[in-house]
CSV table of C-alpha atoms and ligand atoms in Angstrom, one decimal:
chain,number,residue,atom,x,y,z
P,147,MET,CA,46.6,12.0,-49.7
P,148,ILE,CA,43.1,11.9,-51.2
P,149,LYS,CA,42.1,8.7,-52.7
P,150,LYS,CA,40.2,8.3,-55.9
P,151,GLY,CA,37.6,6.3,-54.1
P,152,MET,CA,37.0,9.1,-51.7
P,153,ILE,CA,36.5,11.6,-54.5
P,154,ALA,CA,34.1,9.3,-56.2
P,155,THR,CA,32.1,9.0,-53.0
P,156,LEU,CA,32.0,12.8,-52.5
P,157,VAL,CA,30.8,13.3,-56.0
P,158,PHE,CA,28.2,10.7,-55.5
P,159,ILE,CA,27.0,12.3,-52.3
P,160,LEU,CA,26.9,15.8,-53.9
P,161,MET,CA,24.8,14.5,-56.9
P,162,PHE,CA,22.5,12.7,-54.6
P,163,ALA,CA,22.0,15.9,-52.5
P,164,LEU,CA,21.3,18.0,-55.6
P,165,VAL,CA,18.8,15.5,-57.1
P,166,GLY,CA,17.2,15.1,-53.7
P,167,CYS,CA,16.7,18.9,-53.3
P,168,GLY,CA,15.3,19.3,-56.8
P,169,GLY,CA,12.8,16.5,-56.1
P,170,SER,CA,11.5,18.0,-52.9
P,171,THR,CA,11.1,21.5,-54.3
P,172,GLU,CA,8.9,20.1,-57.0
P,173,LYS,CA,6.8,18.4,-54.4
P,174,THR,CA,6.0,21.6,-52.4
P,175,GLU,CA,5.2,23.4,-55.6
P,176,THR,CA,2.5,20.9,-56.5
P,177,THR,CA,1.0,20.5,-53.1
P,178,GLU,CA,0.9,24.2,-52.0
P,179,LYS,CA,-0.7,26.0,-54.9
P,180,LYS,CA,-1.5,29.6,-54.4
P,181,ILE,CA,-5.1,30.4,-53.5
P,182,THR,CA,-7.0,32.6,-55.8
P,183,VAL,CA,-9.1,35.2,-53.9
P,184,VAL,CA,-11.6,37.3,-55.9
P,185,THR,CA,-13.2,40.7,-55.1
P,186,ASP,CA,-15.1,43.6,-56.5
P,187,ALA,CA,-12.9,46.6,-55.6
P,188,ALA,CA,-15.5,49.3,-55.8
P,189,PHE,CA,-16.8,49.2,-52.3
P,190,ALA,CA,-14.8,51.5,-50.1
P,191,PRO,CA,-13.8,51.2,-47.3
P,192,PHE,CA,-13.9,47.4,-47.7
P,193,GLU,CA,-12.1,47.0,-51.0
P,194,TYR,CA,-11.2,49.7,-53.6
P,195,MET,CA,-8.5,50.7,-55.9
P,196,ASP,CA,-5.9,53.1,-54.7
P,197,LYS,CA,-3.0,53.9,-57.1
P,198,GLY,CA,-3.4,50.6,-58.9
P,199,GLU,CA,-3.6,48.6,-55.7
P,200,ILE,CA,-6.5,46.9,-54.0
P,201,VAL,CA,-6.8,48.2,-50.5
P,202,GLY,CA,-9.4,48.3,-47.7
P,203,PHE,CA,-10.6,46.7,-44.5
P,204,ASP,CA,-11.3,43.3,-46.2
P,205,VAL,CA,-7.9,43.4,-47.8
P,206,ASP,CA,-6.1,43.9,-44.5
P,207,LEU,CA,-8.2,41.3,-42.8
P,208,LEU,CA,-7.6,38.8,-45.6
P,209,LYS,CA,-3.9,39.3,-45.3
P,210,ALA,CA,-3.9,38.7,-41.5
P,211,VAL,CA,-6.1,35.6,-41.8
P,212,MET,CA,-4.1,34.0,-44.6
P,213,GLU,CA,-0.8,34.8,-42.7
P,214,GLU,CA,-2.3,33.2,-39.6
P,215,ALA,CA,-3.4,30.1,-41.7
P,216,GLY,CA,0.0,30.0,-43.4
P,217,LEU,CA,-1.6,30.1,-46.8
P,218,GLU,CA,-0.3,31.8,-50.0
P,219,TYR,CA,-2.8,33.7,-52.0
P,220,GLU,CA,-3.4,36.2,-54.8
P,221,LEU,CA,-6.2,38.8,-54.7
P,222,LYS,CA,-7.9,39.6,-58.0
P,223,ASN,CA,-10.4,42.4,-58.8
P,224,ILE,CA,-12.9,40.8,-61.1
P,225,GLY,CA,-16.2,42.5,-60.3
P,226,TRP,CA,-19.3,41.6,-58.4
P,227,ASP,CA,-21.3,39.3,-60.7
P,228,PRO,CA,-18.2,37.6,-62.1
P,229,LEU,CA,-17.1,36.9,-58.5
P,230,PHE,CA,-20.1,34.7,-57.8
P,231,ALA,CA,-19.6,32.9,-61.2
P,232,ALA,CA,-16.0,32.3,-60.3
P,233,ILE,CA,-16.8,30.7,-57.0
P,234,GLN,CA,-19.6,28.6,-58.3
P,235,GLY,CA,-17.5,27.5,-61.3
P,236,LYS,CA,-14.5,26.9,-58.9
P,237,THR,CA,-12.1,29.0,-61.0
P,238,ALA,CA,-11.5,30.9,-57.8
P,239,ASP,CA,-11.0,29.4,-54.3
P,240,MET,CA,-12.4,32.2,-52.1
P,241,ALA,CA,-14.1,35.6,-52.3
P,242,VAL,CA,-13.9,38.6,-50.0
P,243,SER,CA,-16.1,41.5,-50.9
P,244,GLY,CA,-18.3,42.6,-48.0
P,245,ILE,CA,-20.4,39.6,-48.9
P,246,THR,CA,-23.5,39.1,-46.7
P,247,ILE,CA,-24.1,35.6,-45.4
P,248,ASN,CA,-27.7,34.7,-46.1
P,249,ASP,CA,-29.8,31.5,-46.6
P,250,ASP,CA,-30.3,32.1,-50.3
P,251,ARG,CA,-26.5,32.2,-51.0
P,252,LYS,CA,-25.9,29.4,-48.5
P,253,LYS,CA,-27.7,27.1,-51.0
P,254,THR,CA,-24.9,27.6,-53.5
P,255,TYR,CA,-21.9,28.7,-51.5
P,256,ASP,CA,-20.1,28.1,-48.2
P,257,PHE,CA,-19.3,31.0,-45.9
P,258,SER,CA,-16.7,31.6,-43.1
P,259,ILE,CA,-17.8,32.6,-39.6
P,260,PRO,CA,-19.0,36.2,-39.7
P,261,TYR,CA,-16.5,39.0,-39.5
P,262,PHE,CA,-18.5,42.2,-39.8
P,263,GLU,CA,-22.0,43.4,-38.9
P,264,SER,CA,-23.8,45.6,-41.4
P,265,THR,CA,-27.2,47.1,-42.3
P,266,HIS,CA,-28.4,49.3,-45.1
P,267,MET,CA,-28.5,53.0,-45.5
P,268,ILE,CA,-30.3,55.3,-47.9
P,269,LEU,CA,-28.3,57.9,-49.7
P,270,VAL,CA,-30.1,61.0,-51.0
P,271,LYS,CA,-29.2,64.5,-52.1
P,272,GLU,CA,-29.4,67.2,-49.4
P,273,GLY,CA,-33.0,68.5,-49.1
P,274,SER,CA,-34.6,65.4,-50.5
P,275,SER,CA,-38.2,64.6,-49.5
P,276,ILE,CA,-37.1,61.0,-48.9
P,277,LYS,CA,-36.8,60.6,-45.1
P,278,SER,CA,-37.5,56.9,-44.6
P,279,ALA,CA,-37.5,53.6,-46.5
P,280,LYS,CA,-41.3,54.1,-47.0
P,281,ASP,CA,-40.7,57.3,-48.8
P,282,LEU,CA,-38.8,55.3,-51.5
P,283,GLN,CA,-42.2,54.3,-52.9
P,284,GLY,CA,-42.8,55.9,-56.3
P,285,LYS,CA,-39.2,57.0,-56.5
P,286,VAL,CA,-36.4,55.8,-58.8
P,287,VAL,CA,-33.9,53.9,-56.5
P,288,GLY,CA,-30.4,52.8,-57.4
P,289,VAL,CA,-28.9,49.6,-56.1
P,290,GLN,CA,-25.9,47.4,-56.9
P,291,ASN,CA,-27.2,44.5,-59.0
P,292,GLY,CA,-27.4,41.2,-57.1
P,293,THR,CA,-26.8,42.7,-53.6
P,294,THR,CA,-28.8,42.4,-50.4
P,295,GLY,CA,-29.5,46.2,-51.0
P,296,GLN,CA,-31.4,45.2,-54.1
P,297,THR,CA,-33.4,42.6,-52.1
P,298,ALA,CA,-34.1,45.2,-49.3
P,299,VAL,CA,-35.4,47.7,-51.9
P,300,GLU,CA,-37.5,45.0,-53.6
P,301,LYS,CA,-39.2,44.3,-50.3
P,302,ILE,CA,-40.4,47.9,-50.2
P,303,LEU,CA,-41.0,48.6,-53.9
P,304,GLY,CA,-41.9,45.1,-55.2
P,305,LYS,CA,-39.7,42.7,-57.0
P,306,GLU,CA,-40.3,43.6,-60.7
P,307,ASN,CA,-40.6,47.3,-60.1
P,308,PRO,CA,-39.0,49.2,-63.0
P,309,ASN,CA,-38.2,52.0,-60.6
P,310,ILE,CA,-35.4,49.9,-59.2
P,311,LYS,CA,-32.3,50.8,-61.2
P,312,LYS,CA,-29.6,48.1,-61.0
P,313,PHE,CA,-25.9,49.1,-61.4
P,314,GLU,CA,-22.8,47.1,-61.8
P,315,ASN,CA,-21.3,48.5,-58.6
P,316,SER,CA,-22.0,51.0,-55.8
P,317,VAL,CA,-19.7,53.7,-57.2
P,318,VAL,CA,-21.7,54.0,-60.5
P,319,ALA,CA,-25.0,53.9,-58.5
P,320,ILE,CA,-23.8,56.9,-56.4
P,321,MET,CA,-22.6,58.7,-59.6
P,322,ASP,CA,-26.1,58.4,-61.0
P,323,LEU,CA,-27.5,59.9,-57.8
P,324,LEU,CA,-25.2,62.9,-58.2
P,325,ASN,CA,-26.3,63.2,-61.9
P,326,GLY,CA,-30.0,63.0,-61.0
P,327,GLY,CA,-30.6,59.6,-62.7
P,328,VAL,CA,-31.9,58.1,-59.4
P,329,GLU,CA,-33.4,59.8,-56.4
P,330,ALA,CA,-31.9,57.5,-53.8
P,331,VAL,CA,-29.3,54.8,-53.5
P,332,VAL,CA,-29.5,51.9,-51.0
P,333,THR,CA,-26.2,50.4,-50.0
P,334,ASP,CA,-24.3,49.0,-47.0
P,335,ASN,CA,-24.1,51.5,-44.1
P,336,ALA,CA,-20.3,51.6,-43.8
P,337,VAL,CA,-20.0,52.3,-47.6
P,338,ALA,CA,-22.6,55.0,-47.4
P,339,ASN,CA,-20.9,56.7,-44.5
P,340,GLU,CA,-17.5,56.4,-46.2
P,341,TYR,CA,-18.9,58.1,-49.3
P,342,VAL,CA,-20.4,61.0,-47.3
P,343,LYS,CA,-17.3,61.5,-45.2
P,344,ASN,CA,-15.0,61.6,-48.3
P,345,ASN,CA,-17.2,63.8,-50.4
P,346,PRO,CA,-18.4,66.7,-48.3
P,347,ASP,CA,-18.9,68.8,-51.4
P,348,ALA,CA,-21.3,66.3,-53.1
P,349,LYS,CA,-24.1,67.4,-50.7
P,350,ILE,CA,-25.3,63.8,-50.2
P,351,VAL,CA,-26.7,62.6,-46.9
P,352,ALA,CA,-27.1,59.0,-45.6
P,353,PHE,CA,-29.6,57.7,-43.0
P,354,GLU,CA,-30.7,54.4,-41.6
P,355,ASP,CA,-34.2,52.9,-41.2
P,356,PRO,CA,-34.1,50.1,-38.7
P,357,ASP,CA,-37.8,49.4,-39.2
P,358,HIS,CA,-37.0,48.3,-42.8
P,359,PHE,CA,-33.4,47.3,-42.9
P,360,GLU,CA,-32.2,44.3,-40.8
P,361,SER,CA,-28.7,43.7,-39.6
P,362,GLU,CA,-26.6,41.3,-41.6
P,363,PHE,CA,-23.1,39.8,-41.4
P,364,TYR,CA,-20.3,39.6,-43.9
P,365,GLY,CA,-18.2,36.4,-44.4
P,366,PHE,CA,-15.6,35.0,-46.7
P,367,MET,CA,-17.2,33.0,-49.4
P,368,PHE,CA,-16.1,29.6,-50.8
P,369,PRO,CA,-17.2,27.0,-53.3
P,370,LYS,CA,-19.6,24.5,-51.7
P,371,GLY,CA,-17.7,21.8,-49.8
P,372,SER,CA,-14.4,23.7,-49.9
P,373,GLU,CA,-11.7,22.4,-47.6
P,374,LEU,CA,-10.4,25.9,-47.2
P,375,LYS,CA,-13.4,27.0,-45.0
P,376,GLN,CA,-12.2,25.2,-41.9
P,377,LYS,CA,-8.6,26.6,-42.1
P,378,VAL,CA,-9.9,30.1,-42.7
P,379,ASP,CA,-12.4,29.9,-39.9
P,380,GLU,CA,-9.7,28.8,-37.4
P,381,ALA,CA,-7.4,31.6,-38.5
P,382,LEU,CA,-10.1,34.2,-38.5
P,383,LYS,CA,-11.1,33.1,-34.9
P,384,LYS,CA,-7.5,33.6,-33.8
P,385,VAL,CA,-7.1,36.9,-35.6
P,386,ILE,CA,-10.3,38.1,-33.8
P,387,GLU,CA,-9.1,36.8,-30.4
P,388,ASN,CA,-5.5,38.0,-30.6
P,389,GLY,CA,-6.4,41.7,-31.2
P,390,THR,CA,-5.3,41.8,-34.9
P,391,TYR,CA,-8.9,42.2,-36.0
P,392,THR,CA,-9.4,45.1,-33.6
P,393,GLU,CA,-6.3,46.9,-34.9
P,394,ILE,CA,-7.5,46.6,-38.5
P,395,TYR,CA,-11.0,47.7,-37.5
P,396,LYS,CA,-9.7,50.8,-35.7
P,397,LYS,CA,-7.4,51.6,-38.7
P,398,TRP,CA,-10.4,51.7,-41.1
P,399,PHE,CA,-13.3,52.8,-38.9
P,400,GLY,CA,-11.6,54.7,-36.1
P,401,THR,CA,-13.7,53.0,-33.4
P,402,GLU,CA,-13.7,49.8,-31.4
P,403,PRO,CA,-15.4,46.8,-33.0
P,404,ASN,CA,-18.3,45.1,-31.2
P,405,ILE,CA,-16.8,41.6,-31.2
P,406,GLU,CA,-19.7,40.1,-29.2
P,407,SER,CA,-22.1,40.9,-32.0
P,408,LEU,CA,-20.0,38.6,-34.3
P,409,GLN,CA,-19.9,35.7,-31.9
P,410,GLN,CA,-23.6,35.2,-31.3
V,778,LIG,N1,-23.2,43.2,-48.5
V,778,LIG,C1,-23.9,43.3,-49.7
V,778,LIG,C2,-24.2,42.0,-50.3
V,778,LIG,O1,-23.5,41.0,-49.9
V,778,LIG,C3,-23.2,44.2,-50.7
V,778,LIG,C4,-21.8,43.8,-51.0
V,778,LIG,C5,-21.2,44.4,-52.2
V,778,LIG,N2,-19.8,44.3,-52.2
V,778,LIG,C6,-19.0,44.8,-53.1
V,778,LIG,N3,-17.7,44.6,-53.0
V,778,LIG,N4,-19.5,45.3,-54.2
V,778,LIG,O2,-25.0,41.8,-51.2
């Protein structure tokens, strides 16, 4: 026979368990907030829109790194200039966008360890007289506003040169090259190569000029002093060491990455 006292005790235990559970769920919600990651998804193969989704090398790498770090996140396509404003104003926690780590940016932002080596390339129409960076002199040259490509062209043409046409993103810069608005576009090598590969009918060629364009490295970007940096760095290191990075690299570039170049 079940006694009244026993029932009362059971009900009490049940209520305690329910209240206890509710309390602890609330706690995890407040301590583990989703991380907001921002990007400019007009930079294939690093990040671009495909059927309404943001895809690319950076997107896959971000996923692997955040999984390794055990962090929940949401990736938002907000555009290049807004991305810097969002990190500076701390309305976003992290940016991934083929962002070059350099001293100027380091004054305002923190960066992860490097994850990709890049240099610049010149895109021109087939048959163009532009064969080197020097040939850009006197020509109208398109760049994405606020990129290291812009800085590289400014070094050759001069900072305030009106012949430097600045675009919101690399896609529109290349469109303008096709339409004859600019005679050349300077952008990151992997992006230039990807465009040429995907658009054989556009009759556009891409070439490097190691005398004028230095090598640079991409990193994830954070607000200055962000606590995320250390977690992301550790996870990124693991992802590079355990072969996940190589897999992602091969998927997007079809070749083996030079991991040593990242580690020096
Ligand atoms: N690597 C260059 C820079 O940091 C260009 C990056 C542009 N990335 C983009 N998603 N639009 O200035």
